[in-house]
Structures are given as structure tokens and as C-alpha cells.
Amino acid sequence: MTMIPQMPKSWRLESKPHKFCPGCGHGLVLKALGEAIDELGIQDKVVFGADIGCSLLAWDFFNVDTVQTHHGRTTPVVTGVKRANPDVICIAYMGDGGGYAIGSQHLVNAAARNERITAILVNNCNYAMTGGQMAPTTLPGMKTETTPYGRDVRESGYPTQGPEMVAAITREGSYVARGTVANLKQLKGFLKKALQNQMDGNGFSFVEALSTCPTNWRTNAKDTWAFVEKEMTKFFNVGELKNPAAKEGE
Amino acid sequence: MAEKPIQGEKRVFMTGNEVVAWAALAAKAEIMYGYPITPQNEIMHYWTRLAPKFGKRFLQTEDELSAGFTTLGGVLAGRKAFTATAGPGNTLMQEPMSMAEMMRIPSVVIIQQRGGPSTATVIYSQQEVTMTTYGGNGEGLRVVYSTANHQELFDYTIKAFNTAWKYRFPTFVLGDGYQAKMRESLTIYDPEEKGLEFVPTETFLGKAPVNGVKQPVHLRNTYNTEEELYEVITRYMEEYLKVAPEIIEHREFSCEDADIVVVSHGVVSRAAKVAVQELREEGLKIGYFRPVTLRPFPAEELKKVAARAKTLLLVESAFGQMAKLVKDAIFGSTVALENLFKPGVGITSEEIVVRVKEIEKGALAK
Amino acid sequence: MFGVVPVSERIVEAYIGEYASGKSEIAVNRAVDLKKEGRYVTLVDLDLVEPFYTLRPIKRQLTETGIYVVAWETSETMGLGEAGSLIKPEMRWVLRRPGDIILDIGYGVEGAKVLNLIEGAADNKNLQVFVVLNIGRPMTDNVKDIVEYVKELGIVHGLINNSHLGDDTSVDFVQQGAKVITEAALVLGLPVIATYIDRKFEFEINSKMDIKGNPIRLLDRYMTNTFW
């Protein structure tokens, strides 16, 4: 008897096993996203944009139309698609740099215009693909290749709290949440709601996912989970910030 | 905290990116602004490690647009400021560098070319020549040095600061991914101990009052009428052309009696040098010409060479970006032009030798 | 498998050090030397910043000598535009392999912490971590800086003198490195495992020990066939 792996239907078999590092949170986020796409039955309507960085490795991950963009430009490309063809379900997938550094102006403006897209940001506190430089979400004191002595908040500020910023900008109809790979069931729930929000034509949907990067954190399995579950949550609260469906008494 | 990063001179073994960081220290650069992009990240990694030891500053910005504009800010504040980037980051850098051209801001930028366009590869190419020499929405009033080895990366990064502050045109050191990551020995030194004088900086913004009187400045990059703009640009261009002979650098050998002259720049010129030497040993009349400044281009020098040669063989890891500069420089010349274009790929001396012999054969057949 | 020694006797060595200090060249040479002694050896490329540019280009050449090389294959890198930090799953479990294991650990601010990514590294009784030093590298060219640098790395068992200036190397320079590094080793309370020198200097140096009595090991250049 052949064992069929429990993979989401929307996953592309030919690109598995995937290229993410062992222990990387991307694999988990994309699994939750794949299941969300399956359960909502939207596989044929999805356009998936990947950013530069580790998110780039998701470019052949799904059996959906995917486009590689430039660093930080996933949001505008996907916005352009949605504006031209409102029938597709547009997903902008990026890392902390693509959303909060080089892509921040696009994120802020897409939120302000209430673009009917779903942006998913994977937060692992560093620029992993390029070798572990500081990211907007790097924690205070954390050593990275551009903060070799530890991040000094007096010099570079505190870690960016993206969902809070987006929630402050958007008006009615937007869905904003922060999930974590430490609670995949909850994360999948958030992703489903974020996609449903787009399908309902309500407004901008944004989900940040706290994620792991043992490669650049140089942590073993135990310490990796401790970091995402205990350290990162000191600066990033997990939960829903805005949910239009909830207002309707759902 | 050590007084000077480099005392006297010493022979060391380094990668190109590190050389840039050390050269900037040697040049007394005070602040670096930057954003991560392969293959120049180690410039930042080393600068941030060394900075606290020598009282230097650093800011990782949100992107390359910001890295460029913050660098302009640092320069306007009267500091020796610099940044570095590559590929798509260089594309973004054109906006701030346009401002530098218009406002004559002495910025220094190191570019480590990678494959293009778009993300392409993170490895190597010579495909950012057009962009670095003429990018932005202006006339390309810039200085661009194309280095070929680590000693030059060191020497020209130091020189870039002097060139920028003396002539007040944005100055670039154009390297590439191979130079960035290759390991080579070189001699690092304290420029002042070698008798090199640093051109002093000037504070444009935030200058302290003099004798209790503050004279505010109003810096602009917009103009109201076409005539105004025409006058400004014409004046800049005249100045640029006037100082160009002082800035232009090139290397050449064996061109006096050469039938074919191999023209190349940057790291490819190393292969060209070996190829030309080999061919000469075989008795073939081949010459070597290498522009070191791509902008301003050594036009007069190349025209002289083109006048005597039968053919110029243009060799680059791009599809004719250096060739365009060559054609512009020698317009009117009747010399034949041949190419060896390999965008994004390194070129070996063997390949150049084969190509030269092909051309020779073709010439004989005629 | 031929040449597999009992677990208790196996050699497990991790080579760490400054960027471009020569870790990969030393690791490759060590693997080749052990193979020549008839031992079963695995060589692991743990360069996490430039994973496709260190051992991958010479993987085939090494594999043909009988060394098992854990590094990416060129064909596996298709479609990866930004080639950056990527650890191959096989690398995490490499200590489960039989025989000798040589680990080439790439650079990074966290020094030896990369070993956290290898299952079982923390408890491995045979694991020796060696710091490769080249006094031709400005940040490790004097006793004070070397001591400061090594202290930051975490658990280290020995120093290796790989002082050289690329094509400009001289025997004098290597011996100078031996002096500086041996002095630093004394301060740190660590042994100097060996001084590596290019095989082309074998007759010039004419000794099995360097000027400070450390063993000399001859080095063949493999890394010139790789990217950088």
C-alpha cells in the first residue's frame, strides 16, 4: 500500500520536498495556507505573489498562478492584478523586510486604500536569505550580521508591530490578525478568515505569522520553539485585531 | 579604541567587500548607510563590526532609496558618507543619485554588479555599466571607476572620496560579485602616511554660526523656466568637460603596432591582459586597452588607438554596455568592431584568445 | 563500508573561523588526509551564507576519492534566484552517519553556535571544534585581537595556524603566524593543533614542525576550483 502524504491539495507535488530549511516556519505557514485554500475551494482563482528573500522559495510551491516580484513589491503587483481583475483572489506573501522595510510604503498605502487583497507576512526577526541581517522585527539585544553587538533600541528603535499599524490605518471592512506557527490551527483559522474577507469584498486583509528560523537564530529545536513561543511573544501579541465578520455578531 | 584603523602599511589577505570597508576607514569615512543585498552585504557586516572601534557610524535603512537619500543627507551635513549596493538596489539608487547630480552632492557609492535585469542572479555580471554611468533622469554627470582587483578596490575607494569632494560629482566604484567575494592579497595602508592629502569636506546644512551670525542656505533642485535649467546644465557640462582630463584614467599596452586591440574593463581586463600577453608571445600583433574611468570615458586615448588598429575587440560580461560607451567615444573612426559579449558570465583568457584567432582567420580569408 | 572505525574512536571535527580564514580548504584537506589513511569520511558544507559557492563546485571531485560530501548539488539549485542561507536537511542529522565527520562551518556573528543546528552536537563526546586563523586577515593579526575573537566563539578545543597571503605567501609569513597564534593559544589555554602550509613549500620548510614546535600539515589547494 502506498502512503499518500497528508498534503494540501493546492500544494504542488513536483516541488516537494520543498527547499526551506529544516525547522523553518515557512513550511508550516504554507501548509496552513494550503489547507485554507483547499477548504475555501478557491485554488483555481488564486494569484499568489512571492517577495524576495526566503518567501521567494514559495514560487513553485502551490498549484496556483504564482509570480515572483521584487523585494517589497509583492503588495503593489498583486494590487495591480486585483484592480484589473477583481474576480481573482490575490495573495501577497512576504517576509518582515518585504512588508515592514522596503515594502512598508506599499503595505501602508494598500491598507489606507483598503485594497481587497490578502497580505501574509512571515516574521522571523531577521533577513534570513541574505545571511541574517537585522530586520525591522529584530528583537532588542538580538545579534545579527548588521547588529553584531546586539540591536540597540536607541539606535534603531523597537521591533515593528505591523498588524497594530495596519489596524490603526484601516477603516471598516479590513481583517487584521497575528498568528504563530506555534499554533497552526489558530493560524489556519486566521488565514481562512483573511481570504474569506477578500472573497466577501470587504477590504484589506492582513495576517502576520510569527515564524521560526533556526538556521539564522543558530538554535536547536528546543530553543527554536522557546524563542517563537516565549521571546517573540514578549513583543508581538498573537490574536485578531480586526474582524468585520465579528461585528455582524458572528 | 585604536587611533587609526591602519597604521603604516601591511600585506593582508581579504575578500573584496572587506577591502571596501577597510578602504572607507582608511579614507576617514565617517558614516555608512546601507541595505542588505547580495553580493555586497559583507561591506556592511565588516563596517558594523569595525565601526564602534573607530567611532564610526552606521544606519541600516528601510531600502536603497533611503540608503541613497540618507547618504546625501550625511554628505550635506559635511561628513564623508557612503553607501553600497548591487543589482535591483542600484536601480533604486538612481533616484537619489539624480538628486546628487543636480545638486552637485559629493556622494560615494560602491556597486557590486550582479546578473540583471531584475533579480536575475546574485553572482556576477558587468550589466550595470549603462545604469551606473548614465542612470537617472539626467546627463550622467558622474565619475565611475571600474576596478579589476583588490588593490584597486582599496586605492579607488579612497580616491573616490577625494574625487567626489574635489569635483562635486557623484562618484562610483564599480566592482562586481566576483571581486566582492574573491580572496586576494593586497597592501592596505594609511593614505596620509603615504603623502596622500584628503580633500576636506564642506558643511552645506547645519553649519554653525560664524561670529554669532548664521547664514542660512537654501538648496534647490527645481527650476522655474527652461532657460534657467538650460543655463545650469550647460554650466555643469562645461565644468565636467573641463575637469574630465584630470579624472580620466586608463591602461594600455602593445597597441602601437597592434592589428586587433582587446578592449575590456573591470575584472574581465585581467583575463584580457593574460590573453594579450599570450598572443604576443605567439607572435600575433594584439593590443590591450582598458578604461579605468568609464565616466568620463578615455575617449581621446581610445581614438588614438583606434586610428592605428584594424579591429577593436570589445569584451564584456554584458550585451554591449561598454561597447556603447566605446562607440560614443570613437564616433567617426573607421576601425572595425568585433564583440565577445557574455552577459552575466565570467570570461576566461582562453575564450579571448580563441575569439582573437577567429577574427585573425577571418581577416586573412579576406 | 570500508574503513569505518568504532564510534568511540571516530574523529569528529568542526572547523570555524573568520570569513575567508581558510576553513573550507583545511576541512577538505583534513577529509582527504583521513581518506588516504583508509578511513571512512563524511565532509559537511555548513556555509549558511554562501551555501552554493563553497563545496558544491568540487563535490564531484571529492566524491570520486571516496569521501561522502554533504553539500547541495548544482541541479538542486535550479530556480533559486537569491542563493542565500539554506541548510540541507541531511546536514542536520550528519552525526548519525558512521565513520569520521569533518564539518566546514561558515562565517557569522554567532561563531560556533551553528553547531546547535546539528542534532547531537551538544552531547557528542568526540566533537572537537578548531578555530582556523590567518594572521593575514586584519581582524585576527595580533595576539590581543585573536584572543578576543576566540573568546567570543563559544566552546573551542584548539587553534590552527593557516597564515597565508594567497599567491603571495612565504614560509616566513607562515612561521610568523605560528609565533603569533602560539602565543595567543598560550593565553587562551588551548593547543595549537597544526600549522598548515602549501605543499609547494615542503622542501623549503624542510621540517615536520613549525618554528614553535607545532606539527606541520601540508595543504593542497582545492578551493581555487570553486567560485570565489
PDB file of C-alpha atoms in Angstrom, chain B residues 177-320:
ATOM      1  CA  GLY B 177      30.168  39.908  -7.389  1.00  0.00           C
ATOM      2  CA  TYR B 178      33.380  38.079  -8.222  1.00  0.00           C
ATOM      3  CA  GLN B 179      35.521  40.905  -6.910  1.00  0.00           C
ATOM      4  CA  ALA B 180      33.258  41.175  -3.871  1.00  0.00           C
ATOM      5  CA  LYS B 181      33.746  37.587  -2.796  1.00  0.00           C
ATOM      6  CA  MET B 182      37.136  36.610  -4.245  1.00  0.00           C
ATOM      7  CA  ARG B 183      40.066  36.295  -1.873  1.00  0.00           C
ATOM      8  CA  GLU B 184      43.307  38.036  -2.741  1.00  0.00           C
ATOM      9  CA  SER B 185      46.264  39.582  -1.073  1.00  0.00           C
ATOM     10  CA  LEU B 186      46.843  43.329  -1.224  1.00  0.00           C
ATOM     11  CA  THR B 187      48.629  46.045   0.665  1.00  0.00           C
ATOM     12  CA  ILE B 188      46.458  48.177   2.882  1.00  0.00           C
ATOM     13  CA  TYR B 189      47.938  51.429   4.083  1.00  0.00           C
ATOM     14  CA  ASP B 190      47.316  54.701   5.827  1.00  0.00           C
ATOM     15  CA  PRO B 191      46.914  57.128   2.933  1.00  0.00           C
ATOM     16  CA  GLU B 192      48.211  60.154   4.844  1.00  0.00           C
ATOM     17  CA  GLU B 193      51.415  58.375   5.747  1.00  0.00           C
ATOM     18  CA  LYS B 194      51.920  57.826   2.027  1.00  0.00           C
ATOM     19  CA  GLY B 195      51.604  61.527   1.394  1.00  0.00           C
ATOM     20  CA  LEU B 196      48.044  61.435   0.120  1.00  0.00           C
ATOM     21  CA  GLU B 197      46.116  64.529   1.119  1.00  0.00           C
ATOM     22  CA  PHE B 198      42.444  64.239   1.869  1.00  0.00           C
ATOM     23  CA  VAL B 199      40.206  66.796   0.207  1.00  0.00           C
ATOM     24  CA  PRO B 200      38.365  68.467   3.071  1.00  0.00           C
ATOM     25  CA  THR B 201      34.614  68.185   3.294  1.00  0.00           C
ATOM     26  CA  GLU B 202      32.286  71.152   3.358  1.00  0.00           C
ATOM     27  CA  THR B 203      29.204  71.503   5.506  1.00  0.00           C
ATOM     28  CA  PHE B 204      26.170  72.531   3.491  1.00  0.00           C
ATOM     29  CA  LEU B 205      23.403  72.019   6.008  1.00  0.00           C
ATOM     30  CA  GLY B 206      23.609  72.720   9.688  1.00  0.00           C
ATOM     31  CA  LYS B 207      26.708  74.872   9.546  1.00  0.00           C
ATOM     32  CA  ALA B 208      27.473  76.573  12.841  1.00  0.00           C
ATOM     33  CA  PRO B 209      27.070  80.352  13.036  1.00  0.00           C
ATOM     34  CA  VAL B 210      30.268  82.280  12.354  1.00  0.00           C
ATOM     35  CA  ASN B 211      30.971  85.049  14.871  1.00  0.00           C
ATOM     36  CA  GLY B 212      27.451  84.631  16.149  1.00  0.00           C
ATOM     37  CA  VAL B 213      25.924  85.070  12.691  1.00  0.00           C
ATOM     38  CA  LYS B 214      24.168  82.251  10.930  1.00  0.00           C
ATOM     39  CA  GLN B 215      23.895  82.473   7.131  1.00  0.00           C
ATOM     40  CA  PRO B 216      21.113  80.057   6.178  1.00  0.00           C
ATOM     41  CA  VAL B 217      21.420  78.261   2.856  1.00  0.00           C
ATOM     42  CA  HIS B 218      18.598  77.353   0.520  1.00  0.00           C
ATOM     43  CA  LEU B 219      19.426  74.359  -1.624  1.00  0.00           C
ATOM     44  CA  ARG B 220      17.245  73.605  -4.588  1.00  0.00           C
ATOM     45  CA  ASN B 221      16.933  71.021  -7.320  1.00  0.00           C
ATOM     46  CA  THR B 222      13.965  72.545  -9.128  1.00  0.00           C
ATOM     47  CA  TYR B 223      13.952  75.337 -11.690  1.00  0.00           C
ATOM     48  CA  ASN B 224      11.125  77.502 -12.936  1.00  0.00           C
ATOM     49  CA  THR B 225      11.926  78.026 -16.549  1.00  0.00           C
ATOM     50  CA  GLU B 226      13.503  76.055 -19.340  1.00  0.00           C
ATOM     51  CA  GLU B 227      16.123  78.745 -19.778  1.00  0.00           C
ATOM     52  CA  GLU B 228      17.172  78.549 -16.165  1.00  0.00           C
ATOM     53  CA  LEU B 229      17.631  74.793 -16.390  1.00  0.00           C
ATOM     54  CA  TYR B 230      19.476  75.065 -19.679  1.00  0.00           C
ATOM     55  CA  GLU B 231      21.892  77.552 -18.178  1.00  0.00           C
ATOM     56  CA  VAL B 232      22.565  75.367 -15.144  1.00  0.00           C
ATOM     57  CA  ILE B 233      23.059  72.143 -17.085  1.00  0.00           C
ATOM     58  CA  THR B 234      25.252  73.848 -19.662  1.00  0.00           C
ATOM     59  CA  ARG B 235      27.405  75.273 -16.912  1.00  0.00           C
ATOM     60  CA  TYR B 236      27.702  71.853 -15.231  1.00  0.00           C
ATOM     61  CA  MET B 237      28.578  70.197 -18.511  1.00  0.00           C
ATOM     62  CA  GLU B 238      31.289  72.743 -19.309  1.00  0.00           C
ATOM     63  CA  GLU B 239      32.802  72.207 -15.919  1.00  0.00           C
ATOM     64  CA  TYR B 240      32.596  68.446 -16.304  1.00  0.00           C
ATOM     65  CA  LEU B 241      34.334  68.520 -19.663  1.00  0.00           C
ATOM     66  CA  LYS B 242      36.973  70.878 -18.305  1.00  0.00           C
ATOM     67  CA  VAL B 243      37.949  68.633 -15.381  1.00  0.00           C
ATOM     68  CA  ALA B 244      37.490  65.348 -17.238  1.00  0.00           C
ATOM     69  CA  PRO B 245      41.158  65.157 -18.357  1.00  0.00           C
ATOM     70  CA  GLU B 246      42.236  65.322 -14.696  1.00  0.00           C
ATOM     71  CA  ILE B 247      39.938  62.469 -13.767  1.00  0.00           C
ATOM     72  CA  ILE B 248      40.220  60.117 -16.744  1.00  0.00           C
ATOM     73  CA  GLU B 249      42.346  57.008 -16.220  1.00  0.00           C
ATOM     74  CA  HIS B 250      43.085  54.086 -18.459  1.00  0.00           C
ATOM     75  CA  ARG B 251      45.680  51.387 -19.043  1.00  0.00           C
ATOM     76  CA  GLU B 252      47.038  50.153 -22.341  1.00  0.00           C
ATOM     77  CA  PHE B 253      49.926  48.157 -23.716  1.00  0.00           C
ATOM     78  CA  SER B 254      51.141  46.758 -27.024  1.00  0.00           C
ATOM     79  CA  CYS B 255      48.808  48.983 -29.028  1.00  0.00           C
ATOM     80  CA  GLU B 256      51.315  50.828 -31.228  1.00  0.00           C
ATOM     81  CA  ASP B 257      51.587  48.130 -33.907  1.00  0.00           C
ATOM     82  CA  ALA B 258      48.503  46.090 -32.991  1.00  0.00           C
ATOM     83  CA  ASP B 259      46.092  44.758 -35.621  1.00  0.00           C
ATOM     84  CA  ILE B 260      43.494  43.835 -33.046  1.00  0.00           C
ATOM     85  CA  VAL B 261      43.108  45.675 -29.735  1.00  0.00           C
ATOM     86  CA  VAL B 262      41.183  43.926 -26.977  1.00  0.00           C
ATOM     87  CA  VAL B 263      39.057  46.462 -25.099  1.00  0.00           C
ATOM     88  CA  SER B 264      37.685  45.414 -21.692  1.00  0.00           C
ATOM     89  CA  HIS B 265      37.124  46.808 -18.209  1.00  0.00           C
ATOM     90  CA  GLY B 266      36.897  45.617 -14.611  1.00  0.00           C
ATOM     91  CA  VAL B 267      37.642  42.038 -13.715  1.00  0.00           C
ATOM     92  CA  VAL B 268      37.434  40.939 -17.375  1.00  0.00           C
ATOM     93  CA  SER B 269      40.531  43.031 -18.103  1.00  0.00           C
ATOM     94  CA  ARG B 270      42.541  40.540 -16.051  1.00  0.00           C
ATOM     95  CA  ALA B 271      41.672  37.788 -18.487  1.00  0.00           C
ATOM     96  CA  ALA B 272      42.296  40.177 -21.374  1.00  0.00           C
ATOM     97  CA  LYS B 273      45.767  41.000 -20.063  1.00  0.00           C
ATOM     98  CA  VAL B 274      46.733  37.329 -19.886  1.00  0.00           C
ATOM     99  CA  ALA B 275      45.243  36.671 -23.329  1.00  0.00           C
ATOM    100  CA  VAL B 276      47.066  39.562 -24.971  1.00  0.00           C
ATOM    101  CA  GLN B 277      50.395  38.587 -23.411  1.00  0.00           C
ATOM    102  CA  GLU B 278      49.957  35.008 -24.592  1.00  0.00           C
ATOM    103  CA  LEU B 279      49.046  36.079 -28.121  1.00  0.00           C
ATOM    104  CA  ARG B 280      52.052  38.393 -28.327  1.00  0.00           C
ATOM    105  CA  GLU B 281      54.293  35.508 -27.285  1.00  0.00           C
ATOM    106  CA  GLU B 282      52.868  33.587 -30.223  1.00  0.00           C
ATOM    107  CA  GLY B 283      53.874  36.467 -32.460  1.00  0.00           C
ATOM    108  CA  LEU B 284      50.425  37.939 -33.079  1.00  0.00           C
ATOM    109  CA  LYS B 285      50.073  41.715 -33.064  1.00  0.00           C
ATOM    110  CA  ILE B 286      47.463  42.208 -30.394  1.00  0.00           C
ATOM    111  CA  GLY B 287      46.995  45.172 -28.053  1.00  0.00           C
ATOM    112  CA  TYR B 288      45.257  45.791 -24.722  1.00  0.00           C
ATOM    113  CA  PHE B 289      43.133  48.784 -23.788  1.00  0.00           C
ATOM    114  CA  ARG B 290      41.326  49.140 -20.505  1.00  0.00           C
ATOM    115  CA  PRO B 291      39.262  52.166 -19.456  1.00  0.00           C
ATOM    116  CA  VAL B 292      39.555  52.587 -15.695  1.00  0.00           C
ATOM    117  CA  THR B 293      37.148  55.516 -15.601  1.00  0.00           C
ATOM    118  CA  LEU B 294      34.052  54.523 -17.541  1.00  0.00           C
ATOM    119  CA  ARG B 295      32.799  58.000 -16.931  1.00  0.00           C
ATOM    120  CA  PRO B 296      34.366  60.232 -18.029  1.00  0.00           C
ATOM    121  CA  PHE B 297      35.459  57.777 -20.716  1.00  0.00           C
ATOM    122  CA  PRO B 298      39.046  57.921 -22.032  1.00  0.00           C
ATOM    123  CA  ALA B 299      37.798  58.915 -25.473  1.00  0.00           C
ATOM    124  CA  GLU B 300      40.864  60.721 -26.822  1.00  0.00           C
ATOM    125  CA  GLU B 301      43.106  57.891 -25.724  1.00  0.00           C
ATOM    126  CA  LEU B 302      40.912  55.272 -27.390  1.00  0.00           C
ATOM    127  CA  LYS B 303      40.540  57.354 -30.557  1.00  0.00           C
ATOM    128  CA  LYS B 304      44.338  57.329 -30.916  1.00  0.00           C
ATOM    129  CA  VAL B 305      44.437  53.558 -30.510  1.00  0.00           C
ATOM    130  CA  ALA B 306      41.504  53.084 -32.894  1.00  0.00           C
ATOM    131  CA  ALA B 307      43.237  55.203 -35.512  1.00  0.00           C
ATOM    132  CA  ARG B 308      46.151  52.794 -35.694  1.00  0.00           C
ATOM    133  CA  ALA B 309      44.391  49.446 -35.218  1.00  0.00           C
ATOM    134  CA  LYS B 310      42.420  47.436 -37.744  1.00  0.00           C
ATOM    135  CA  THR B 311      39.932  45.991 -35.274  1.00  0.00           C
ATOM    136  CA  LEU B 312      38.750  46.627 -31.730  1.00  0.00           C
ATOM    137  CA  LEU B 313      37.530  43.501 -29.944  1.00  0.00           C
ATOM    138  CA  LEU B 314      35.058  44.571 -27.264  1.00  0.00           C
ATOM    139  CA  VAL B 315      34.908  42.021 -24.439  1.00  0.00           C
ATOM    140  CA  GLU B 316      32.416  42.296 -21.566  1.00  0.00           C
ATOM    141  CA  SER B 317      30.054  40.306 -19.356  1.00  0.00           C
ATOM    142  CA  ALA B 318      27.117  42.266 -20.731  1.00  0.00           C
ATOM    143  CA  PHE B 319      25.492  42.676 -24.104  1.00  0.00           C
ATOM    144  CA  GLY B 320      27.235  45.785 -25.312  1.00  0.00           C
TER     145      GLY B 320
END
